[in-house]
């Protein structure tokens, strides 16, 4: 055990009142993360409120540039703009940042890490480590063992994403819309452009010049960066569905080498962070209601694509708030501790 982990770390959670921030607190507690002190941070609106941690109500402080004096590690989940503004100041104070927003993901200075896939990339961090997009995380955990065995050339993915990915306001909105509709009332629409209850929206994040959404292009670019292989071509359609927790994905892959469904099942059942649930005759397959609250990435419906020589179809489900966000960030922090990488060579790197 390193000196730091035996003494415990001072950890700030920026966005501690949000959907992901609250889950981060739960996971720090559940995994017995070596803590000396927890500092929950949020906007001025939340200053003075409390968050529950280890049986106590811990006061929330306003996130400011000087919030990171004496802080070893900051877990950020407070949006891209907030991270862009405050993370450089955290690094300046000697605090390593693991950021859940998209602000730093494609920045060459920042490793983009899913520990089961590319923990080694942490070695070159300069103070900010990016946590990938939720839909990308669960997909690469399942694709990594297949890529290592058979070299993936192309991925076609369609997602079915839960509203919790948009934050606690979206969870409230789905609940309120369902209640309103059951009471014959007009549902209020605030978070999404259209009603989400009993509907599907093929629109996550903004539309770009190429008519894809930003969420779709995140899956394209982040997959290549995490897997470290520009040869993997990804095309995505991302859809918001009226599910509270857990994203599901229908994934089709084409590989260089032939992999049978049986071989893929064996590889996946041995892969870290993966649980195979695949027995069609017994009606066993992953579903969002079962994945919610769990840590693993669940894979099922593994079939050979009968339209090409080397292709597979998979159904991948994971809790978007846990493995897709809070848990992955804390696993990154655990790796940093294990590898003794909680130090910053150049505190001015991002200013
Ligand atoms: P607050 O609750 O004070 O608004 P979610 O993704 O569930 O919507 O949560 C977003 C999190 O990010 C919340 O904790 C929110 O705090 C925090 N946050 C949003 N904007 C800021 C900001 N400008 N400064 C600090 N924290 C912010």
mmCIF file of C-alpha atoms and ligand atoms in Angstrom:
data_model
loop_
_atom_site.group_PDB
_atom_site.id
_atom_site.type_symbol
_atom_site.label_atom_id
_atom_site.label_comp_id
_atom_site.label_asym_id
_atom_site.label_seq_id
_atom_site.Cartn_x
_atom_site.Cartn_y
_atom_site.Cartn_z
ATOM 1 C CA UNK A 1 0.000 0.000 0.000
ATOM 2 C CA UNK A 2 1.378 3.455 -0.917
ATOM 3 C CA UNK A 3 1.889 6.072 1.799
ATOM 4 C CA UNK A 4 -0.976 8.105 0.367
ATOM 5 C CA UNK A 5 -3.520 5.310 0.416
ATOM 6 C CA UNK A 6 -2.586 4.342 3.989
ATOM 7 C CA UNK A 7 -3.059 7.951 5.183
ATOM 8 C CA UNK A 8 -6.125 8.514 3.026
ATOM 9 C CA UNK A 9 -6.742 11.228 0.435
ATOM 10 C CA UNK A 10 -8.546 14.528 0.537
ATOM 11 C CA UNK A 11 -11.101 14.137 -2.257
ATOM 12 C CA UNK A 12 -13.357 16.825 -3.729
ATOM 13 C CA UNK A 13 -16.480 15.850 -5.684
ATOM 14 C CA UNK A 14 -17.473 18.739 -7.966
ATOM 15 C CA UNK A 15 -21.163 18.341 -8.840
ATOM 16 C CA UNK A 16 -21.847 16.384 -5.631
ATOM 17 C CA UNK A 17 -25.569 17.260 -5.685
ATOM 18 C CA UNK A 18 -26.144 15.884 -9.196
ATOM 19 C CA UNK A 19 -27.186 12.419 -10.383
ATOM 20 C CA UNK A 20 -23.596 11.265 -11.047
ATOM 21 C CA UNK A 21 -22.082 13.166 -8.099
ATOM 22 C CA UNK A 22 -24.428 11.458 -5.627
ATOM 23 C CA UNK A 23 -23.568 8.073 -7.108
ATOM 24 C CA UNK A 24 -19.861 8.937 -6.748
ATOM 25 C CA UNK A 25 -20.384 9.493 -3.023
ATOM 26 C CA UNK A 26 -22.212 6.163 -2.717
ATOM 27 C CA UNK A 27 -19.451 4.309 -4.582
ATOM 28 C CA UNK A 28 -16.613 5.938 -2.597
ATOM 29 C CA UNK A 29 -18.408 4.647 0.491
ATOM 30 C CA UNK A 30 -19.219 1.183 -0.915
ATOM 31 C CA UNK A 31 -15.661 0.560 -2.161
ATOM 32 C CA UNK A 32 -14.080 1.877 1.011
ATOM 33 C CA UNK A 33 -11.985 4.368 -0.953
ATOM 34 C CA UNK A 34 -9.098 5.531 1.285
ATOM 35 C CA UNK A 35 -10.358 8.962 2.322
ATOM 36 C CA UNK A 36 -9.007 11.456 4.803
ATOM 37 C CA UNK A 37 -11.631 14.063 3.955
ATOM 38 C CA UNK A 38 -14.506 14.459 1.512
ATOM 39 C CA UNK A 39 -15.289 17.925 0.117
ATOM 40 C CA UNK A 40 -18.616 18.071 -1.762
ATOM 41 C CA UNK A 41 -18.776 21.013 -4.185
ATOM 42 C CA UNK A 42 -21.645 22.355 -6.312
ATOM 43 C CA UNK A 43 -23.020 25.661 -7.562
ATOM 44 C CA UNK A 44 -23.788 28.622 -5.302
ATOM 45 C CA UNK A 45 -27.441 27.416 -5.346
ATOM 46 C CA UNK A 46 -26.493 24.361 -3.281
ATOM 47 C CA UNK A 47 -23.968 25.943 -0.915
ATOM 48 C CA UNK A 48 -25.063 25.242 2.644
ATOM 49 C CA UNK A 49 -27.184 22.197 1.771
ATOM 50 C CA UNK A 50 -25.854 18.769 2.729
ATOM 51 C CA UNK A 51 -25.201 15.416 1.055
ATOM 52 C CA UNK A 52 -25.261 12.082 2.873
ATOM 53 C CA UNK A 53 -21.892 10.326 3.288
ATOM 54 C CA UNK A 54 -20.887 7.535 5.668
ATOM 55 C CA UNK A 55 -23.913 8.167 7.876
ATOM 56 C CA UNK A 56 -23.302 11.936 8.123
ATOM 57 C CA UNK A 57 -24.779 14.961 6.397
ATOM 58 C CA UNK A 58 -21.753 16.683 4.865
ATOM 59 C CA UNK A 59 -22.122 20.398 3.989
ATOM 60 C CA UNK A 60 -21.838 21.321 0.314
ATOM 61 C CA UNK A 61 -19.520 24.208 -0.566
ATOM 62 C CA UNK A 62 -19.612 26.445 -3.597
ATOM 63 C CA UNK A 63 -17.151 25.407 -6.319
ATOM 64 C CA UNK A 64 -14.563 28.180 -6.665
ATOM 65 C CA UNK A 65 -11.103 28.553 -8.165
ATOM 66 C CA UNK A 66 -9.519 28.188 -4.724
ATOM 67 C CA UNK A 67 -11.569 25.121 -3.698
ATOM 68 C CA UNK A 68 -8.661 22.735 -4.345
ATOM 69 C CA UNK A 69 -5.970 23.938 -1.925
ATOM 70 C CA UNK A 70 -4.761 20.814 -0.096
ATOM 71 C CA UNK A 71 -7.001 18.520 -2.187
ATOM 72 C CA UNK A 72 -5.299 15.399 -3.647
ATOM 73 C CA UNK A 73 -7.990 14.315 -6.097
ATOM 74 C CA UNK A 74 -11.079 15.920 -7.632
ATOM 75 C CA UNK A 75 -13.878 13.958 -9.254
ATOM 76 C CA UNK A 76 -15.727 16.360 -11.562
ATOM 77 C CA UNK A 77 -19.263 15.826 -12.793
ATOM 78 C CA UNK A 78 -20.591 19.344 -13.135
ATOM 79 C CA UNK A 79 -20.767 19.844 -16.915
ATOM 80 C CA UNK A 80 -18.187 20.705 -19.577
ATOM 81 C CA UNK A 81 -18.159 24.485 -19.125
ATOM 82 C CA UNK A 82 -17.667 24.169 -15.375
ATOM 83 C CA UNK A 83 -14.836 21.689 -15.823
ATOM 84 C CA UNK A 84 -13.133 23.830 -18.452
ATOM 85 C CA UNK A 85 -13.248 26.777 -16.058
ATOM 86 C CA UNK A 86 -12.232 25.090 -12.792
ATOM 87 C CA UNK A 87 -10.126 21.981 -13.619
ATOM 88 C CA UNK A 88 -7.031 24.024 -14.636
ATOM 89 C CA UNK A 89 -7.145 25.726 -11.213
ATOM 90 C CA UNK A 90 -7.419 22.361 -9.487
ATOM 91 C CA UNK A 91 -4.313 21.148 -11.356
ATOM 92 C CA UNK A 92 -2.524 24.413 -10.487
ATOM 93 C CA UNK A 93 -3.188 23.552 -6.809
ATOM 94 C CA UNK A 94 -1.556 20.131 -7.282
ATOM 95 C CA UNK A 95 -4.867 18.265 -7.411
ATOM 96 C CA UNK A 96 -5.377 15.483 -10.001
ATOM 97 C CA UNK A 97 -8.734 15.752 -11.800
ATOM 98 C CA UNK A 98 -10.873 12.907 -13.134
ATOM 99 C CA UNK A 99 -13.494 14.643 -15.255
ATOM 100 C CA UNK A 100 -16.773 13.131 -16.385
ATOM 101 C CA UNK A 101 -17.666 15.812 -18.953
ATOM 102 C CA UNK A 102 -16.721 15.922 -22.631
ATOM 103 C CA UNK A 103 -14.503 19.003 -22.095
ATOM 104 C CA UNK A 104 -11.111 17.221 -22.113
ATOM 105 C CA UNK A 105 -11.830 13.879 -23.782
ATOM 106 C CA UNK A 106 -10.243 14.573 -27.151
ATOM 107 C CA UNK A 107 -7.450 16.786 -25.724
ATOM 108 C CA UNK A 108 -4.089 15.131 -26.498
ATOM 109 C CA UNK A 109 -2.809 16.035 -23.035
ATOM 110 C CA UNK A 110 -5.584 14.038 -21.352
ATOM 111 C CA UNK A 111 -5.808 10.246 -21.298
ATOM 112 C CA UNK A 112 -9.335 8.946 -21.918
ATOM 113 C CA UNK A 113 -9.549 5.857 -19.780
ATOM 114 C CA UNK A 114 -11.659 2.773 -19.174
ATOM 115 C CA UNK A 115 -9.503 0.782 -16.717
ATOM 116 C CA UNK A 116 -10.419 -2.648 -18.173
ATOM 117 C CA UNK A 117 -9.266 -1.426 -21.603
ATOM 118 C CA UNK A 118 -6.410 1.108 -21.357
ATOM 119 C CA UNK A 119 -5.299 1.664 -17.750
ATOM 120 C CA UNK A 120 -1.730 1.994 -19.102
ATOM 121 C CA UNK A 121 -2.621 5.365 -20.689
ATOM 122 C CA UNK A 122 -2.815 6.841 -17.167
ATOM 123 C CA UNK A 123 1.004 6.852 -17.023
ATOM 124 C CA UNK A 124 1.114 9.887 -19.361
ATOM 125 C CA UNK A 125 -1.445 12.047 -17.561
ATOM 126 C CA UNK A 126 -0.597 15.712 -16.913
ATOM 127 C CA UNK A 127 -3.201 16.402 -14.236
ATOM 128 C CA UNK A 128 -6.550 15.831 -15.992
ATOM 129 C CA UNK A 129 -7.881 12.388 -16.884
ATOM 130 C CA UNK A 130 -11.095 12.233 -18.917
ATOM 131 C CA UNK A 131 -13.865 9.765 -18.165
ATOM 132 C CA UNK A 132 -15.439 8.709 -21.479
ATOM 133 C CA UNK A 133 -19.032 9.087 -22.574
ATOM 134 C CA UNK A 134 -21.379 6.573 -20.909
ATOM 135 C CA UNK A 135 -22.413 4.774 -24.105
ATOM 136 C CA UNK A 136 -18.780 4.470 -25.222
ATOM 137 C CA UNK A 137 -17.597 3.029 -21.884
ATOM 138 C CA UNK A 138 -19.937 0.043 -21.858
ATOM 139 C CA UNK A 139 -19.322 -0.680 -25.543
ATOM 140 C CA UNK A 140 -15.502 -0.727 -25.310
ATOM 141 C CA UNK A 141 -15.493 -2.925 -22.198
ATOM 142 C CA UNK A 142 -17.301 -5.571 -24.270
ATOM 143 C CA UNK A 143 -15.423 -4.949 -27.532
ATOM 144 C CA UNK A 144 -11.868 -5.027 -26.130
ATOM 145 C CA UNK A 145 -11.562 -8.846 -25.732
ATOM 146 C CA UNK A 146 -13.104 -9.368 -29.181
ATOM 147 C CA UNK A 147 -10.750 -6.817 -30.755
ATOM 148 C CA UNK A 148 -7.706 -8.437 -29.130
ATOM 149 C CA UNK A 149 -8.761 -11.836 -30.506
ATOM 150 C CA UNK A 150 -10.016 -10.964 -33.974
ATOM 151 C CA UNK A 151 -9.279 -7.260 -34.819
ATOM 152 C CA UNK A 152 -12.497 -5.278 -35.190
ATOM 153 C CA UNK A 153 -12.709 -3.384 -38.505
ATOM 154 C CA UNK A 154 -16.173 -1.852 -38.257
ATOM 155 C CA UNK A 155 -18.803 -1.251 -35.570
ATOM 156 C CA UNK A 156 -22.459 -0.363 -36.217
ATOM 157 C CA UNK A 157 -24.185 0.614 -32.977
ATOM 158 C CA UNK A 158 -27.706 1.758 -32.057
ATOM 159 C CA UNK A 159 -28.279 2.884 -28.492
ATOM 160 C CA UNK A 160 -31.318 2.931 -26.207
ATOM 161 C CA UNK A 161 -30.281 5.470 -23.573
ATOM 162 C CA UNK A 162 -31.862 6.152 -20.190
ATOM 163 C CA UNK A 163 -32.971 9.630 -19.148
ATOM 164 C CA UNK A 164 -30.656 9.651 -16.098
ATOM 165 C CA UNK A 165 -27.827 10.327 -18.573
ATOM 166 C CA UNK A 166 -29.242 13.851 -18.902
ATOM 167 C CA UNK A 167 -29.149 14.396 -15.121
ATOM 168 C CA UNK A 168 -31.634 14.480 -12.278
ATOM 169 C CA UNK A 169 -33.909 17.014 -14.033
ATOM 170 C CA UNK A 170 -34.604 14.494 -16.798
ATOM 171 C CA UNK A 171 -35.384 11.728 -14.295
ATOM 172 C CA UNK A 172 -37.943 14.085 -12.672
ATOM 173 C CA UNK A 173 -39.356 15.021 -16.067
ATOM 174 C CA UNK A 174 -40.030 11.428 -17.157
ATOM 175 C CA UNK A 175 -41.686 10.669 -13.824
ATOM 176 C CA UNK A 176 -43.862 13.815 -13.983
ATOM 177 C CA UNK A 177 -44.862 13.199 -17.608
ATOM 178 C CA UNK A 178 -45.948 9.615 -16.841
ATOM 179 C CA UNK A 179 -48.038 10.832 -13.880
ATOM 180 C CA UNK A 180 -49.576 13.660 -15.947
ATOM 181 C CA UNK A 181 -50.507 11.339 -18.819
ATOM 182 C CA UNK A 182 -52.107 8.793 -16.471
ATOM 183 C CA UNK A 183 -54.141 11.649 -15.011
ATOM 184 C CA UNK A 184 -55.297 12.827 -18.485
ATOM 185 C CA UNK A 185 -53.223 16.017 -18.146
ATOM 186 C CA UNK A 186 -50.945 17.675 -20.696
ATOM 187 C CA UNK A 187 -47.311 16.670 -19.888
ATOM 188 C CA UNK A 188 -44.878 19.507 -19.272
ATOM 189 C CA UNK A 189 -41.882 19.492 -21.621
ATOM 190 C CA UNK A 190 -38.730 21.220 -20.366
ATOM 191 C CA UNK A 191 -35.642 19.044 -20.688
ATOM 192 C CA UNK A 192 -36.034 17.419 -24.124
ATOM 193 C CA UNK A 193 -37.481 18.993 -27.302
ATOM 194 C CA UNK A 194 -40.425 16.540 -27.183
ATOM 195 C CA UNK A 195 -42.302 14.385 -24.675
ATOM 196 C CA UNK A 196 -40.059 11.493 -23.533
ATOM 197 C CA UNK A 197 -42.748 9.444 -21.725
ATOM 198 C CA UNK A 198 -43.974 6.618 -24.033
ATOM 199 C CA UNK A 199 -41.733 7.976 -26.807
ATOM 200 C CA UNK A 200 -38.236 7.586 -28.334
ATOM 201 C CA UNK A 201 -36.086 10.519 -29.409
ATOM 202 C CA UNK A 202 -33.383 9.813 -32.036
ATOM 203 C CA UNK A 203 -31.593 12.907 -30.810
ATOM 204 C CA UNK A 204 -28.996 13.062 -28.001
ATOM 205 C CA UNK A 205 -26.932 16.252 -27.642
ATOM 206 C CA UNK A 206 -26.731 18.732 -30.548
ATOM 207 C CA UNK A 207 -26.914 18.037 -34.267
ATOM 208 C CA UNK A 208 -23.641 18.666 -36.114
ATOM 209 C CA UNK A 209 -22.781 19.756 -39.676
ATOM 210 C CA UNK A 210 -22.789 16.108 -40.875
ATOM 211 C CA UNK A 211 -26.348 15.560 -39.478
ATOM 212 C CA UNK A 212 -25.054 13.160 -36.831
ATOM 213 C CA UNK A 213 -25.519 14.171 -33.197
ATOM 214 C CA UNK A 214 -22.604 15.051 -30.960
ATOM 215 C CA UNK A 215 -23.389 11.914 -28.912
ATOM 216 C CA UNK A 216 -23.025 9.774 -32.042
ATOM 217 C CA UNK A 217 -19.698 11.360 -32.965
ATOM 218 C CA UNK A 218 -18.465 10.922 -29.368
ATOM 219 C CA UNK A 219 -18.906 7.167 -29.849
ATOM 220 C CA UNK A 220 -16.962 7.343 -33.138
ATOM 221 C CA UNK A 221 -13.966 9.323 -31.845
ATOM 222 C CA UNK A 222 -13.768 8.122 -28.247
ATOM 223 C CA UNK A 223 -13.783 4.432 -29.231
ATOM 224 C CA UNK A 224 -10.712 4.954 -31.430
ATOM 225 C CA UNK A 225 -8.858 6.920 -28.720
ATOM 226 C CA UNK A 226 -9.582 4.396 -25.946
ATOM 227 C CA UNK A 227 -8.869 1.295 -28.041
ATOM 228 C CA UNK A 228 -5.767 3.030 -29.483
ATOM 229 C CA UNK A 229 -6.575 1.833 -32.994
ATOM 230 C CA UNK A 230 -7.579 4.272 -35.760
ATOM 231 C CA UNK A 231 -8.408 1.223 -37.916
ATOM 232 C CA UNK A 232 -11.709 0.733 -36.061
ATOM 233 C CA UNK A 233 -14.529 2.451 -37.973
ATOM 234 C CA UNK A 234 -17.625 3.234 -35.913
ATOM 235 C CA UNK A 235 -21.037 4.430 -37.035
ATOM 236 C CA UNK A 236 -23.734 5.183 -34.459
ATOM 237 C CA UNK A 237 -27.397 6.083 -33.999
ATOM 238 C CA UNK A 238 -28.107 7.232 -30.445
ATOM 239 C CA UNK A 239 -31.674 7.213 -29.125
ATOM 240 C CA UNK A 240 -33.164 8.442 -25.852
ATOM 241 C CA UNK A 241 -35.795 6.046 -24.501
ATOM 242 C CA UNK A 242 -38.197 6.314 -21.533
ATOM 243 C CA UNK A 243 -36.035 4.218 -19.195
ATOM 244 C CA UNK A 244 -34.777 5.689 -15.901
ATOM 245 C CA UNK A 245 -31.457 3.841 -15.454
ATOM 246 C CA UNK A 246 -29.144 1.765 -17.739
ATOM 247 C CA UNK A 247 -28.265 2.192 -21.375
ATOM 248 C CA UNK A 248 -28.762 -0.667 -23.857
ATOM 249 C CA UNK A 249 -26.933 -1.046 -27.163
ATOM 250 C CA UNK A 250 -27.439 -3.219 -30.240
ATOM 251 C CA UNK A 251 -23.920 -3.629 -31.627
ATOM 252 C CA UNK A 252 -22.852 -5.209 -34.913
ATOM 253 C CA UNK A 253 -19.131 -5.796 -35.485
ATOM 254 C CA UNK A 254 -17.095 -6.921 -38.470
ATOM 255 C CA UNK A 255 -13.719 -8.509 -37.672
ATOM 256 C CA UNK A 256 -10.540 -9.371 -39.634
ATOM 257 C CA UNK A 257 -10.543 -12.911 -38.266
ATOM 258 C CA UNK A 258 -13.567 -15.173 -37.944
ATOM 259 C CA UNK A 259 -14.993 -15.467 -34.412
ATOM 260 C CA UNK A 260 -17.861 -17.852 -33.811
ATOM 261 C CA UNK A 261 -20.611 -16.860 -31.389
ATOM 262 C CA UNK A 262 -19.395 -19.630 -29.085
ATOM 263 C CA UNK A 263 -15.799 -18.304 -29.137
ATOM 264 C CA UNK A 264 -17.060 -14.764 -28.483
ATOM 265 C CA UNK A 265 -19.129 -16.036 -25.536
ATOM 266 C CA UNK A 266 -16.040 -17.698 -24.006
ATOM 267 C CA UNK A 267 -13.849 -14.602 -24.532
ATOM 268 C CA UNK A 268 -16.489 -12.322 -23.032
ATOM 269 C CA UNK A 269 -17.132 -14.571 -20.050
ATOM 270 C CA UNK A 270 -13.401 -14.292 -19.155
ATOM 271 C CA UNK A 271 -13.165 -10.530 -19.734
ATOM 272 C CA UNK A 272 -12.783 -8.156 -16.764
ATOM 273 C CA UNK A 273 -15.927 -6.168 -15.949
ATOM 274 C CA UNK A 274 -18.152 -8.254 -18.257
ATOM 275 C CA UNK A 275 -20.969 -10.630 -17.366
ATOM 276 C CA UNK A 276 -22.466 -12.769 -20.103
ATOM 277 C CA UNK A 277 -26.224 -13.348 -19.855
ATOM 278 C CA UNK A 278 -27.005 -15.293 -22.998
ATOM 279 C CA UNK A 279 -29.392 -18.215 -23.060
ATOM 280 C CA UNK A 280 -32.157 -17.530 -25.570
ATOM 281 C CA UNK A 281 -33.957 -20.827 -24.898
ATOM 282 C CA UNK A 282 -34.385 -19.845 -21.250
ATOM 283 C CA UNK A 283 -35.233 -16.236 -22.240
ATOM 284 C CA UNK A 284 -32.031 -15.007 -20.585
ATOM 285 C CA UNK A 285 -30.601 -11.742 -21.886
ATOM 286 C CA UNK A 286 -29.540 -8.436 -20.308
ATOM 287 C CA UNK A 287 -32.215 -5.828 -19.544
ATOM 288 C CA UNK A 288 -31.928 -2.307 -18.138
ATOM 289 C CA UNK A 289 -34.061 -3.069 -15.070
ATOM 290 C CA UNK A 290 -31.626 -5.826 -14.064
ATOM 291 C CA UNK A 291 -28.441 -3.866 -14.836
ATOM 292 C CA UNK A 292 -29.505 -0.809 -12.785
ATOM 293 C CA UNK A 293 -27.440 -0.594 -9.603
ATOM 294 C CA UNK A 294 -24.911 -3.186 -10.820
ATOM 295 C CA UNK A 295 -21.242 -2.682 -11.696
ATOM 296 C CA UNK A 296 -20.790 -5.066 -14.630
ATOM 297 C CA UNK A 297 -21.321 -4.594 -18.347
ATOM 298 C CA UNK A 298 -23.869 -7.263 -19.327
ATOM 299 C CA UNK A 299 -23.656 -8.895 -22.761
ATOM 300 C CA UNK A 300 -26.151 -11.201 -24.426
ATOM 301 C CA UNK A 301 -27.900 -12.050 -27.726
ATOM 302 C CA UNK A 302 -24.466 -13.028 -29.127
ATOM 303 C CA UNK A 303 -25.053 -14.188 -32.708
ATOM 304 C CA UNK A 304 -23.057 -14.557 -35.885
ATOM 305 C CA UNK A 305 -24.060 -11.991 -38.507
ATOM 306 C CA UNK A 306 -25.203 -14.240 -41.337
ATOM 307 C CA UNK A 307 -24.881 -11.508 -43.985
ATOM 308 C CA UNK A 308 -21.053 -11.216 -43.860
ATOM 309 C CA UNK A 309 -18.105 -13.625 -43.470
ATOM 310 C CA UNK A 310 -16.778 -12.337 -40.127
ATOM 311 C CA UNK A 311 -19.480 -10.567 -38.169
ATOM 312 C CA UNK A 312 -21.216 -10.693 -34.800
ATOM 313 C CA UNK A 313 -24.284 -9.120 -33.229
ATOM 314 C CA UNK A 314 -24.339 -8.295 -29.506
ATOM 315 C CA UNK A 315 -26.705 -6.691 -26.999
ATOM 316 C CA UNK A 316 -24.821 -4.707 -24.339
ATOM 317 C CA UNK A 317 -26.434 -3.226 -21.210
ATOM 318 C CA UNK A 318 -24.913 -1.338 -18.259
ATOM 319 C CA UNK A 319 -25.903 1.127 -15.547
ATOM 320 C CA UNK A 320 -25.048 4.449 -17.199
ATOM 321 C CA UNK A 321 -24.644 6.263 -13.897
ATOM 322 C CA UNK A 322 -22.379 3.599 -12.377
ATOM 323 C CA UNK A 323 -20.091 1.977 -14.999
ATOM 324 C CA UNK A 324 -21.038 4.680 -17.515
ATOM 325 C CA UNK A 325 -19.947 7.500 -15.199
ATOM 326 C CA UNK A 326 -19.352 7.412 -11.421
ATOM 327 C CA UNK A 327 -17.904 3.907 -11.069
ATOM 328 C CA UNK A 328 -15.547 4.276 -14.034
ATOM 329 C CA UNK A 329 -14.262 7.578 -12.588
ATOM 330 C CA UNK A 330 -13.597 5.942 -9.212
ATOM 331 C CA UNK A 331 -11.932 2.929 -10.849
ATOM 332 C CA UNK A 332 -9.628 5.451 -12.581
ATOM 333 C CA UNK A 333 -8.865 7.007 -9.181
ATOM 334 C CA UNK A 334 -8.110 3.559 -7.730
ATOM 335 C CA UNK A 335 -5.710 2.854 -10.622
ATOM 336 C CA UNK A 336 -3.980 6.211 -10.091
ATOM 337 C CA UNK A 337 -3.453 5.296 -6.441
ATOM 338 C CA UNK A 338 -2.301 1.768 -7.244
ATOM 339 C CA UNK A 339 0.166 3.023 -9.861
ATOM 340 C CA UNK A 340 1.321 5.876 -7.601
ATOM 341 C CA UNK A 341 0.334 8.475 -10.205
ATOM 342 C CA UNK A 342 -1.280 11.116 -7.995
ATOM 343 C CA UNK A 343 1.323 13.745 -8.737
ATOM 344 C CA UNK A 344 1.555 16.613 -11.189
ATOM 345 C CA UNK A 345 4.821 17.539 -12.911
ATOM 346 C CA UNK A 346 3.663 20.833 -14.427
ATOM 347 C CA UNK A 347 0.888 22.566 -12.445
ATOM 348 C CA UNK A 348 0.533 25.217 -15.186
ATOM 349 C CA UNK A 349 -0.151 22.675 -17.950
ATOM 350 C CA UNK A 350 -3.788 23.722 -18.463
ATOM 351 C CA UNK A 351 -3.710 27.443 -17.583
HETATM 352 P P1 LIG B 1 -26.325 22.342 -8.364
HETATM 353 O O1 LIG B 1 -27.125 21.197 -7.798
HETATM 354 O O2 LIG B 1 -25.928 23.329 -7.315
HETATM 355 O O3 LIG B 1 -26.945 22.959 -9.581
HETATM 356 P P2 LIG B 1 -27.025 16.863 -12.937
HETATM 357 O O4 LIG B 1 -26.112 16.352 -14.020
HETATM 358 O O5 LIG B 1 -27.720 15.780 -12.186
HETATM 359 O O6 LIG B 1 -27.950 17.926 -13.452
HETATM 360 O O7 LIG B 1 -26.047 17.602 -11.867
HETATM 361 C C1 LIG B 1 -25.131 18.613 -12.215
HETATM 362 C C2 LIG B 1 -24.200 18.912 -11.029
HETATM 363 O O8 LIG B 1 -23.283 19.938 -11.427
HETATM 364 C C3 LIG B 1 -24.929 19.452 -9.811
HETATM 365 O O9 LIG B 1 -24.253 19.056 -8.634
HETATM 366 C C4 LIG B 1 -24.806 20.951 -10.014
HETATM 367 O O10 LIG B 1 -24.902 21.714 -8.820
HETATM 368 C C5 LIG B 1 -23.387 21.042 -10.538
HETATM 369 N N1 LIG B 1 -23.177 22.300 -11.271
HETATM 370 C C6 LIG B 1 -23.822 22.728 -12.369
HETATM 371 N N2 LIG B 1 -23.360 23.953 -12.745
HETATM 372 C C7 LIG B 1 -22.388 24.269 -11.850
HETATM 373 C C8 LIG B 1 -21.521 25.397 -11.674
HETATM 374 N N3 LIG B 1 -21.545 26.440 -12.520
HETATM 375 N N4 LIG B 1 -20.663 25.401 -10.631
HETATM 376 C C9 LIG B 1 -20.621 24.342 -9.786
HETATM 377 N N5 LIG B 1 -21.409 23.250 -9.885
HETATM 378 C C10 LIG B 1 -22.280 23.213 -10.914
#
